[in-house]
PDB file of C-alpha atoms in Angstrom:
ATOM      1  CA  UNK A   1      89.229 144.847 155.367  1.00  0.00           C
ATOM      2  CA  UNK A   2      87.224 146.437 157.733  1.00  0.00           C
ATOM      3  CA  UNK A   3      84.362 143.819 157.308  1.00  0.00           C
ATOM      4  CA  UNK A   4      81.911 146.307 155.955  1.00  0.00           C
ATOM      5  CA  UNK A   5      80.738 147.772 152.707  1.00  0.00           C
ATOM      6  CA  UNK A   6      79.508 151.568 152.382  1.00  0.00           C
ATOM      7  CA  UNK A   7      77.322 153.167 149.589  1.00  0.00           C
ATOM      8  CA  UNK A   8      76.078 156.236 148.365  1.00  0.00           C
ATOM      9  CA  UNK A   9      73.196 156.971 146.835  1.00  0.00           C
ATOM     10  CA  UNK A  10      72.804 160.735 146.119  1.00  0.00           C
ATOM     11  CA  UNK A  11      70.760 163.348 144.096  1.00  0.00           C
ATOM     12  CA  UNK A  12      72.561 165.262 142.203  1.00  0.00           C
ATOM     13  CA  UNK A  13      73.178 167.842 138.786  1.00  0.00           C
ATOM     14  CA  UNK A  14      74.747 166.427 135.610  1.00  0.00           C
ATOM     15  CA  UNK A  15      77.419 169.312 136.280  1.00  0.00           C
ATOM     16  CA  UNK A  16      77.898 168.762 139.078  1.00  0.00           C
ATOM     17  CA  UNK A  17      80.728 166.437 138.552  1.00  0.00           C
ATOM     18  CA  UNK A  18      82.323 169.019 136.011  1.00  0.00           C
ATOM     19  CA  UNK A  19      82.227 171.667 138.478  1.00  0.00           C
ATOM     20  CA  UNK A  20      83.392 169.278 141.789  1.00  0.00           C
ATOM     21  CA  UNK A  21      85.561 166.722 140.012  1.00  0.00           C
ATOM     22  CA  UNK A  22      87.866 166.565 142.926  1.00  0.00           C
ATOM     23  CA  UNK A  23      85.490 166.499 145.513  1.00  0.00           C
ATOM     24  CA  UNK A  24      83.554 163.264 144.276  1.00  0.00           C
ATOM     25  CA  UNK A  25      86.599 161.739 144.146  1.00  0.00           C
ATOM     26  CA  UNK A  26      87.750 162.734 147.614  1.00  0.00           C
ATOM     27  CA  UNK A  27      84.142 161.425 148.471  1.00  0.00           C
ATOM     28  CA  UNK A  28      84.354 158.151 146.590  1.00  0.00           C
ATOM     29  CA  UNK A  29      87.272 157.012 148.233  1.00  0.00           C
ATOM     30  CA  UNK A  30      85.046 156.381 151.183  1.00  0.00           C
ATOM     31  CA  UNK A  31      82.311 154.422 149.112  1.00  0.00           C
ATOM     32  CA  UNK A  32      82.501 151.048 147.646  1.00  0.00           C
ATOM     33  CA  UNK A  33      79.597 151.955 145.612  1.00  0.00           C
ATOM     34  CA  UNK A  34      78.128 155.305 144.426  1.00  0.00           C
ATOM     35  CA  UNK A  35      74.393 155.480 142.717  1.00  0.00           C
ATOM     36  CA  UNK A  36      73.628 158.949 141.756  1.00  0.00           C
ATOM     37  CA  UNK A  37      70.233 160.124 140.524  1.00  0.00           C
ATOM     38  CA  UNK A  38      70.017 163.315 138.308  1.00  0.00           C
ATOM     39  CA  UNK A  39      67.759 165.477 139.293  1.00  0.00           C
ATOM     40  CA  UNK A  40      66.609 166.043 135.630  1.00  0.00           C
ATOM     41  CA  UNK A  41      65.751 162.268 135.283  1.00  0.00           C
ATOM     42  CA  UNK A  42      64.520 161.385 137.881  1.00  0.00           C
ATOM     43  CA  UNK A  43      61.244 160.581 137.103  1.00  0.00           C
ATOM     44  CA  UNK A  44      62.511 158.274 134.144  1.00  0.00           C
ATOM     45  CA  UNK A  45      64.624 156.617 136.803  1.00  0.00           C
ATOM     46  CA  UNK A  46      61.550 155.796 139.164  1.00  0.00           C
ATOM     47  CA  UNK A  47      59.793 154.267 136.111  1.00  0.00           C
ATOM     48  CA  UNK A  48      62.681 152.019 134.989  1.00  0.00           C
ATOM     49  CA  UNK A  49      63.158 150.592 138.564  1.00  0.00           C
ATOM     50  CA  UNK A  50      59.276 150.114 138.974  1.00  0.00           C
ATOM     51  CA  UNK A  51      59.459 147.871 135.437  1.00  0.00           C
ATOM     52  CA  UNK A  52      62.652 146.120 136.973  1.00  0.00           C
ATOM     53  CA  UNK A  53      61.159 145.385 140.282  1.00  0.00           C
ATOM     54  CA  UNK A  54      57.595 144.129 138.388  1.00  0.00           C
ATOM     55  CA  UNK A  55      60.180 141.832 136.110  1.00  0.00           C
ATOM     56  CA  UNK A  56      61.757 140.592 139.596  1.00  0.00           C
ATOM     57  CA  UNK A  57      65.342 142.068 138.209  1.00  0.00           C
ATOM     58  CA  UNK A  58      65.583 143.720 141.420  1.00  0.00           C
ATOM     59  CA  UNK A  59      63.407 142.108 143.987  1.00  0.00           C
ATOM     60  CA  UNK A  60      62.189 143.890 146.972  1.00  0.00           C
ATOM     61  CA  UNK A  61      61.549 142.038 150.055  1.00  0.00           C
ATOM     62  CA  UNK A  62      58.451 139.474 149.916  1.00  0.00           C
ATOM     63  CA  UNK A  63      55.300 140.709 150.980  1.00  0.00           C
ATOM     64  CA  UNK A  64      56.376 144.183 151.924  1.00  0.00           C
ATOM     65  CA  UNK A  65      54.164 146.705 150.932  1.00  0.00           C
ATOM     66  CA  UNK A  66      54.422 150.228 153.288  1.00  0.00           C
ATOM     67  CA  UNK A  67      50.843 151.870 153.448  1.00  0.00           C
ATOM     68  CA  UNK A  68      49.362 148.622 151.367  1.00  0.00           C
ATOM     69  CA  UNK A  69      50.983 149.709 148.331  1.00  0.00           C
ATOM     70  CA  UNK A  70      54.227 147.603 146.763  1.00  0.00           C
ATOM     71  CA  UNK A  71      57.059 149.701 145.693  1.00  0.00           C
ATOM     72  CA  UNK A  72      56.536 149.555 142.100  1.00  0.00           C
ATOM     73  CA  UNK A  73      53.031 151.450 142.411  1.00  0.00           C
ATOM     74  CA  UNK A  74      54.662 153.939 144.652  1.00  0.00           C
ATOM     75  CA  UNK A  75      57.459 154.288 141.910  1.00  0.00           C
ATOM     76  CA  UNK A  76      54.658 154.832 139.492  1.00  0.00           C
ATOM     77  CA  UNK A  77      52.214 157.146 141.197  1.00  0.00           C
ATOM     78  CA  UNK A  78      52.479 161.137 140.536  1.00  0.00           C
ATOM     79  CA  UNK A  79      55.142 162.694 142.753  1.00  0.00           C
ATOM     80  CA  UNK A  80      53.434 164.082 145.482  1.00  0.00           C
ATOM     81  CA  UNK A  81      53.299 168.423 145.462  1.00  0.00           C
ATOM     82  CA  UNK A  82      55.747 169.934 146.470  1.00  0.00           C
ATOM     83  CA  UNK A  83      55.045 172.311 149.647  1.00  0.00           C
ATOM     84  CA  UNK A  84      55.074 176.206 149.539  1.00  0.00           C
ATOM     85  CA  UNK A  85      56.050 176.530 153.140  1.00  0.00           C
ATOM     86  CA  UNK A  86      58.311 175.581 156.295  1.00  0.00           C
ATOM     87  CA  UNK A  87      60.331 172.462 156.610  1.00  0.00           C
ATOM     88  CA  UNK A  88      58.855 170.477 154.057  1.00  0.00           C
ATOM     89  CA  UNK A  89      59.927 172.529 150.573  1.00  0.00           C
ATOM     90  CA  UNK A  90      63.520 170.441 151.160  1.00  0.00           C
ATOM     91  CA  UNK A  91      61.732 167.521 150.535  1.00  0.00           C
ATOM     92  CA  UNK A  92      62.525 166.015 147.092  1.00  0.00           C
ATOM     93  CA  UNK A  93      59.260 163.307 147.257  1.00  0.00           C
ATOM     94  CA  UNK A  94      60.861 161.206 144.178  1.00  0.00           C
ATOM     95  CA  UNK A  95      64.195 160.973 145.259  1.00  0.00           C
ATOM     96  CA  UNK A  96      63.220 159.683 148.506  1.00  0.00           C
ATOM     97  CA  UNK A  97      61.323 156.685 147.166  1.00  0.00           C
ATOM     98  CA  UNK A  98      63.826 155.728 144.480  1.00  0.00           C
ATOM     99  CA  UNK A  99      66.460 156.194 147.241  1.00  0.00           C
ATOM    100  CA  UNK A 100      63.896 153.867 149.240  1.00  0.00           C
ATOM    101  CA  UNK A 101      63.414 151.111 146.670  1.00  0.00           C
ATOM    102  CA  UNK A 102      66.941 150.377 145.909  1.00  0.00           C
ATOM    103  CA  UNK A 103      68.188 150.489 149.350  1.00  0.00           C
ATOM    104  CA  UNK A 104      65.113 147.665 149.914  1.00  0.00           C
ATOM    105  CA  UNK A 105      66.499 146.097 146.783  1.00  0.00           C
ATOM    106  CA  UNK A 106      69.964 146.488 147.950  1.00  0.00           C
ATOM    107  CA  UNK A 107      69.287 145.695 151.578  1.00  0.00           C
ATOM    108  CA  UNK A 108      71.989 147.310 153.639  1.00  0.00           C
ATOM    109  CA  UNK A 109      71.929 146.212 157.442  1.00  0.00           C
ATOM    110  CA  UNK A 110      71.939 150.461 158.292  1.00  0.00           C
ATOM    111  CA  UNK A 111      70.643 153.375 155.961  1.00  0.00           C
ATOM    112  CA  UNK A 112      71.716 156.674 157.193  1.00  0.00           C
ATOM    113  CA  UNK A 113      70.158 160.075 155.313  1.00  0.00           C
ATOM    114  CA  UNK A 114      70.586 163.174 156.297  1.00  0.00           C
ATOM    115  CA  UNK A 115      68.614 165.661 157.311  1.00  0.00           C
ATOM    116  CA  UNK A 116      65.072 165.941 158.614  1.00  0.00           C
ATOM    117  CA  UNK A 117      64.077 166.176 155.307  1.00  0.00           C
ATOM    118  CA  UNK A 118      65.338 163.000 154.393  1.00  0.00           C
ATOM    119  CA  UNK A 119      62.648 161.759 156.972  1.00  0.00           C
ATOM    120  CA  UNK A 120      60.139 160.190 154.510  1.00  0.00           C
ATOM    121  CA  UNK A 121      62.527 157.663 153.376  1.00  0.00           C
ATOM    122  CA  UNK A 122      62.362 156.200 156.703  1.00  0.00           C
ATOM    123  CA  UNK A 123      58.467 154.505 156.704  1.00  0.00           C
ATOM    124  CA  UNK A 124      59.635 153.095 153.078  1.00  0.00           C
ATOM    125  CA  UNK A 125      61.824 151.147 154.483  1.00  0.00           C
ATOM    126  CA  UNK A 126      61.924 147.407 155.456  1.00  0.00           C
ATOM    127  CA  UNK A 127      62.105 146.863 158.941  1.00  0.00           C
ATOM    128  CA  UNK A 128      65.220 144.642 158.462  1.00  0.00           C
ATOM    129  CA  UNK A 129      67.038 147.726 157.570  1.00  0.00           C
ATOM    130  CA  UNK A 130      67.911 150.195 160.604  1.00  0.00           C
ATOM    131  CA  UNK A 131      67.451 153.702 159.336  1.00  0.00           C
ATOM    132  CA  UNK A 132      69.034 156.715 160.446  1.00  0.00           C
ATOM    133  CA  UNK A 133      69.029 160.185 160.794  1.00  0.00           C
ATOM    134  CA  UNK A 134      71.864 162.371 160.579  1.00  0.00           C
ATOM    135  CA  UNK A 135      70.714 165.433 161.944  1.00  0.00           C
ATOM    136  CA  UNK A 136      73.655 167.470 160.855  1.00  0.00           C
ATOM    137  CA  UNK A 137      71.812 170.659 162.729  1.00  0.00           C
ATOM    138  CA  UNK A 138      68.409 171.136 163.704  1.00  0.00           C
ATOM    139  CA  UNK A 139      67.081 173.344 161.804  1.00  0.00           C
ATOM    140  CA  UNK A 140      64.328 174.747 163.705  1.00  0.00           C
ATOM    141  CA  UNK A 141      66.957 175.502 166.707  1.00  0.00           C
ATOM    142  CA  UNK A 142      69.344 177.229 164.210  1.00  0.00           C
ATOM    143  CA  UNK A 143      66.478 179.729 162.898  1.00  0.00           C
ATOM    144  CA  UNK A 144      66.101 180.792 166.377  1.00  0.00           C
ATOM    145  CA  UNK A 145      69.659 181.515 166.941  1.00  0.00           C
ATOM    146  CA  UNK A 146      69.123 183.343 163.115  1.00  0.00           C
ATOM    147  CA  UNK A 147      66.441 185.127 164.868  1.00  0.00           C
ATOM    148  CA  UNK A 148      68.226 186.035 168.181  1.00  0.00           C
ATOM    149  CA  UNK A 149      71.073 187.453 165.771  1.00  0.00           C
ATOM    150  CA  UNK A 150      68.945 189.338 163.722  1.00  0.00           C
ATOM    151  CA  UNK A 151      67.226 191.033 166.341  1.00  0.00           C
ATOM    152  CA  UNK A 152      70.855 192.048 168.174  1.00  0.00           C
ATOM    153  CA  UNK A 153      72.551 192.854 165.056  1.00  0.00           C
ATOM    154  CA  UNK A 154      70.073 194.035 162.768  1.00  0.00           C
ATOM    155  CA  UNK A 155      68.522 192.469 159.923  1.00  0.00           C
ATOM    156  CA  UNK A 156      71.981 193.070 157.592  1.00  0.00           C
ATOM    157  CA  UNK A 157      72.966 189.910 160.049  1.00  0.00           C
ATOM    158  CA  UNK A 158      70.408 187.033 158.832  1.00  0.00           C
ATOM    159  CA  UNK A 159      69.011 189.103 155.220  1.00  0.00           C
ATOM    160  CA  UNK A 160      66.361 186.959 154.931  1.00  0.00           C
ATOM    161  CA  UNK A 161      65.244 184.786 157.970  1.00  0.00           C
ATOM    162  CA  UNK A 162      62.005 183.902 156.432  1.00  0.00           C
ATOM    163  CA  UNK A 163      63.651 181.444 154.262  1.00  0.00           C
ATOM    164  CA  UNK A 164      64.883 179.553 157.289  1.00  0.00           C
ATOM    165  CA  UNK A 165      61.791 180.005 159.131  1.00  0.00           C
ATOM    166  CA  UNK A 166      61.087 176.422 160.685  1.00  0.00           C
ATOM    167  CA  UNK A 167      58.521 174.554 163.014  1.00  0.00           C
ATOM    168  CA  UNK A 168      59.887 172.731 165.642  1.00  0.00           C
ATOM    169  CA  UNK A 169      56.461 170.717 165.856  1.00  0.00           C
ATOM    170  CA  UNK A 170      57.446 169.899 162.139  1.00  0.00           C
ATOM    171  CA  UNK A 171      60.990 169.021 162.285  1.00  0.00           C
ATOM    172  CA  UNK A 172      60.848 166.746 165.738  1.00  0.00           C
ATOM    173  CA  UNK A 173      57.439 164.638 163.953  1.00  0.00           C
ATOM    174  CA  UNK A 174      59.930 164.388 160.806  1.00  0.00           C
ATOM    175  CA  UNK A 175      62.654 163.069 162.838  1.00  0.00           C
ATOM    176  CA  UNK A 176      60.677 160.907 164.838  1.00  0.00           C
ATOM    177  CA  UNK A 177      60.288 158.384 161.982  1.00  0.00           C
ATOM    178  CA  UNK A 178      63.764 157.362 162.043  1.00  0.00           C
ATOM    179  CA  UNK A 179      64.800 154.182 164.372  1.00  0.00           C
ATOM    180  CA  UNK A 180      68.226 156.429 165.379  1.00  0.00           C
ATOM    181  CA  UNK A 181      69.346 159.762 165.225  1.00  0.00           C
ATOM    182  CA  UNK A 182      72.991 161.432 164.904  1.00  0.00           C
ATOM    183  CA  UNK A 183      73.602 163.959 166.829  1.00  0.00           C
ATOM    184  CA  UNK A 184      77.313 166.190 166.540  1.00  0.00           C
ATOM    185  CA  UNK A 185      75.970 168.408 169.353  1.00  0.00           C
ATOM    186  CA  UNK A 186      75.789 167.695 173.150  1.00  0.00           C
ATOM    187  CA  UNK A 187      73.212 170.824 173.203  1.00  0.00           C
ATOM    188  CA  UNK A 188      71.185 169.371 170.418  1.00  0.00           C
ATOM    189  CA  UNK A 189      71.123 165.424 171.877  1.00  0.00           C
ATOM    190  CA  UNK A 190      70.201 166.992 175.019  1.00  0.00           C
ATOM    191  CA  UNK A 191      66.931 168.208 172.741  1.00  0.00           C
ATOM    192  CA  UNK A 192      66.854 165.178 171.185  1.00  0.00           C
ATOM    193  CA  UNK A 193      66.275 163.348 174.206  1.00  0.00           C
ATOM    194  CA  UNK A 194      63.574 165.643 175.163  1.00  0.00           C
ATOM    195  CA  UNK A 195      61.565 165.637 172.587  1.00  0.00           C
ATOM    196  CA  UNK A 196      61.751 162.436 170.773  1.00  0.00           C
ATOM    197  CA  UNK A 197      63.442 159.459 172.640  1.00  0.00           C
ATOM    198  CA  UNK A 198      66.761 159.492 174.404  1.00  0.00           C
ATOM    199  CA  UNK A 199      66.785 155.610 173.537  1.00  0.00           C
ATOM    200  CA  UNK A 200      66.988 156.987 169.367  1.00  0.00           C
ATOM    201  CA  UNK A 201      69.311 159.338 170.056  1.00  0.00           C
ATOM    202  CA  UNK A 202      73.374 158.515 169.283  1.00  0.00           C
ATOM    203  CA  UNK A 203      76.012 161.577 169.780  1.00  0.00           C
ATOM    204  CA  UNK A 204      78.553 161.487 167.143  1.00  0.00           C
ATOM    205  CA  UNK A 205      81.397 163.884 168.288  1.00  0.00           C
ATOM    206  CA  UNK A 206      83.441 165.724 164.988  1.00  0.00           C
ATOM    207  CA  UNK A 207      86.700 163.738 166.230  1.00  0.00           C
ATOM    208  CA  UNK A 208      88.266 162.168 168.930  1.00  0.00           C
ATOM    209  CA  UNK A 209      89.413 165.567 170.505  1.00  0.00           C
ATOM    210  CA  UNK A 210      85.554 166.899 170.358  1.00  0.00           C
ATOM    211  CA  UNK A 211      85.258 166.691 174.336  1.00  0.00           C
ATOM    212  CA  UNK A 212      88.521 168.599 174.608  1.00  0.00           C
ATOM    213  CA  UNK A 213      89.230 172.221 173.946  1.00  0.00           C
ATOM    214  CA  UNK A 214      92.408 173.158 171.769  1.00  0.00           C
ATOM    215  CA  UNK A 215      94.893 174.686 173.477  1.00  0.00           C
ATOM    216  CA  UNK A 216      94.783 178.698 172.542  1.00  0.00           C
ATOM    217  CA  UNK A 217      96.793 180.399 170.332  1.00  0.00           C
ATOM    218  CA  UNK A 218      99.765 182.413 171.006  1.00  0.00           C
ATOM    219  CA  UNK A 219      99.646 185.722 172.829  1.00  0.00           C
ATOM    220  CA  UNK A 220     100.993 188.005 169.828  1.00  0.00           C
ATOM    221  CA  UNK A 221      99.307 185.863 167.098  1.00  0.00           C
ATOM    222  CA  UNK A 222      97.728 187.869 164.620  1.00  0.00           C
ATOM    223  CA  UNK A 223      96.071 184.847 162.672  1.00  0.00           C
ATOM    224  CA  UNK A 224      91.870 184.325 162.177  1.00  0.00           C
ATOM    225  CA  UNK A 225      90.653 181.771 160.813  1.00  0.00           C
ATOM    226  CA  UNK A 226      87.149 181.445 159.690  1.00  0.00           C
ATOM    227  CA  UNK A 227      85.151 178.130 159.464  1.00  0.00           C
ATOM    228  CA  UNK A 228      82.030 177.172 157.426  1.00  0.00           C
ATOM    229  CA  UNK A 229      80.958 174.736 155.136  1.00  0.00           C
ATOM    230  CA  UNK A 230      79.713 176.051 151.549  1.00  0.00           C
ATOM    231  CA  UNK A 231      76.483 176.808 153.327  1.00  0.00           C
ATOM    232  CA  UNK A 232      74.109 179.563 152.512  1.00  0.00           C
ATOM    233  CA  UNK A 233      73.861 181.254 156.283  1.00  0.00           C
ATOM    234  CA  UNK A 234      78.339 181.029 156.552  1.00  0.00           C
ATOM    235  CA  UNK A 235      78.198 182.709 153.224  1.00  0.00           C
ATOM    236  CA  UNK A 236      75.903 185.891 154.647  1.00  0.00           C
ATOM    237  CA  UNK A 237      77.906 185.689 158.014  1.00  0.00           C
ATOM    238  CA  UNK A 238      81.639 185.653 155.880  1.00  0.00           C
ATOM    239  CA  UNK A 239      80.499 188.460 153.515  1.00  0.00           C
ATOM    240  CA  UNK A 240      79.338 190.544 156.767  1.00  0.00           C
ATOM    241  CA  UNK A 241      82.531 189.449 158.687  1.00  0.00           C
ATOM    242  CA  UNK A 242      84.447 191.372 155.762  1.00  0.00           C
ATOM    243  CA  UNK A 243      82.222 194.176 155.327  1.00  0.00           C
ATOM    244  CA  UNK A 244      81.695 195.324 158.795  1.00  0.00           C
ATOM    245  CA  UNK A 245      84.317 193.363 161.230  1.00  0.00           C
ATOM    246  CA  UNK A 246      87.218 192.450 159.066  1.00  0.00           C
ATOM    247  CA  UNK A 247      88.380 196.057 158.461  1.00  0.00           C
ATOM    248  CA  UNK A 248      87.985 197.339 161.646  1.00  0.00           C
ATOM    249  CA  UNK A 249      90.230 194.620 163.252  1.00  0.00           C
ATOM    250  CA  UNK A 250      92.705 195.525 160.613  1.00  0.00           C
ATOM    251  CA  UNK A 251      92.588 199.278 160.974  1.00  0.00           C
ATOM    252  CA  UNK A 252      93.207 197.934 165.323  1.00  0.00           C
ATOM    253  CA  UNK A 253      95.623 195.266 163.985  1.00  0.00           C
ATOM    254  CA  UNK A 254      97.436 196.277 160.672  1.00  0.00           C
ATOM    255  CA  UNK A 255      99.349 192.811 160.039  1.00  0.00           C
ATOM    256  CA  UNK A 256      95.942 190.853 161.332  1.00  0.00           C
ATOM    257  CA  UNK A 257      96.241 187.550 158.836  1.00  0.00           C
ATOM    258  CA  UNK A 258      92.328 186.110 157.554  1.00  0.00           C
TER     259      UNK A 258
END
């Protein structure tokens, strides 16, 4: 009804639909179409779609051929090493070209992945298809603020900020291979814009109320709420929240509601 069609194509656990039943169905009421690729067969997947696009069962655009090299040979060729360091251990080199081959197979007017380490899909694509990036956070600006909190707080606040350690030289050249970015942040398009291209650069606000604050709570509430996605960093900052803050407010604020 809307006049367009929406797929997913995601990388995923075979459990992972035991253990998140109703979430991938809250999540496939948004998608006509959902392709997932196991992480465990993977490789077997990249094989059967190089045989399929060599039979012309699912034809990639004519004469395309990114870095002189048709899909089907990048399909086939060893996964590339993973790396031991920085920004580039997130990226999953064989999901990105079989995510790349059927969405050239497929071809969608937009592909949006997210993350910068989604970034080498991007050159893989045709250019008929508009790729972008949806930055979610930039992750090089978030390991500062882990830094600037670890140094304040101690290092109980980020337990192990190597592990988010990032290169902003890294993550803007990853990004930069995307025709668009998606920015939620005013603070980060402002970077954006900077750094890579203010004409890539598209600010995607969480809602329609975004730009305007919520009006405050009442004087005598006693309500918190806390906020975070199931996200390794919220985890470390809710676990210290009720270890270190949470009872003193309550020892200040006996009926105090989490």
């Amino acid at each position: 009804e809307a006049g367009y069609m929406t797929m997913l194509i995601d990388r995923s656990e075979p459990w992972n639909l035991l253990r998140w039943p109703q979430e991938y169905r809250r999540l496939r009421r948004f998608c006509h179409r959902h392709l997932m690729v196991p992480q465990p067969t993977k490789r077997h997947m990249a094989t059967l779609l190089a045989d399929m696009i060599d039979a012309r069962d699912f034809p990639q655009p004519a004469g395309f051929e990114p870095g002189g090299r048709s899909m089907s040979e990048i399909l086939r060729a060893p996964p590339a090493k993973q790396a031991s360091e920085g920004l580039a251990t997130r990226i999953d080199p064989q999901f990105n070209v079989l995510a790349a081959a059927l969405l050239n197979g497929l071809g969608p007017r937009v592909a949006i992945t997210s993350y910068a380490w989604s970034a080498p899909i991007h050159p893989l694509l045709h250019p008929s298809i508009h790729g972008m990036i949806d930055t979610n956070d930039l992750q090089a600006l978030r390991a500062e603020a882990f830094a600037a909190a670890q140094a304040a707080f101690g290092p109980e606040a980020v337990p192990d900020l190597e592990k988010f350690a990032v290169s902003l030289d890294e993550e803007v050249a990853l990004l930069g291979t995307a025709q668009s970015l998606i920015t939620i942040s005013r603070s980060e398009q402002a970077f954006l814009c900077e750094h890579i291209n203010p004409s890539k650069v598209v600010y995607a606000g969480l809602s329609g109320r975004s730009e305007t604050p919520l009006p405050p709570s009442s004087a005598d509430s006693r309500r918190v709420l806390f906020v975070g996605n199931l996200y390794e960093p919220n985890i470390d900052a809710a676990n210290q929240m009720l270890q270190h803050v949470w009872p003193a407010v309550v020892a200040r604020v006996p009926d105090a509601v989490l």
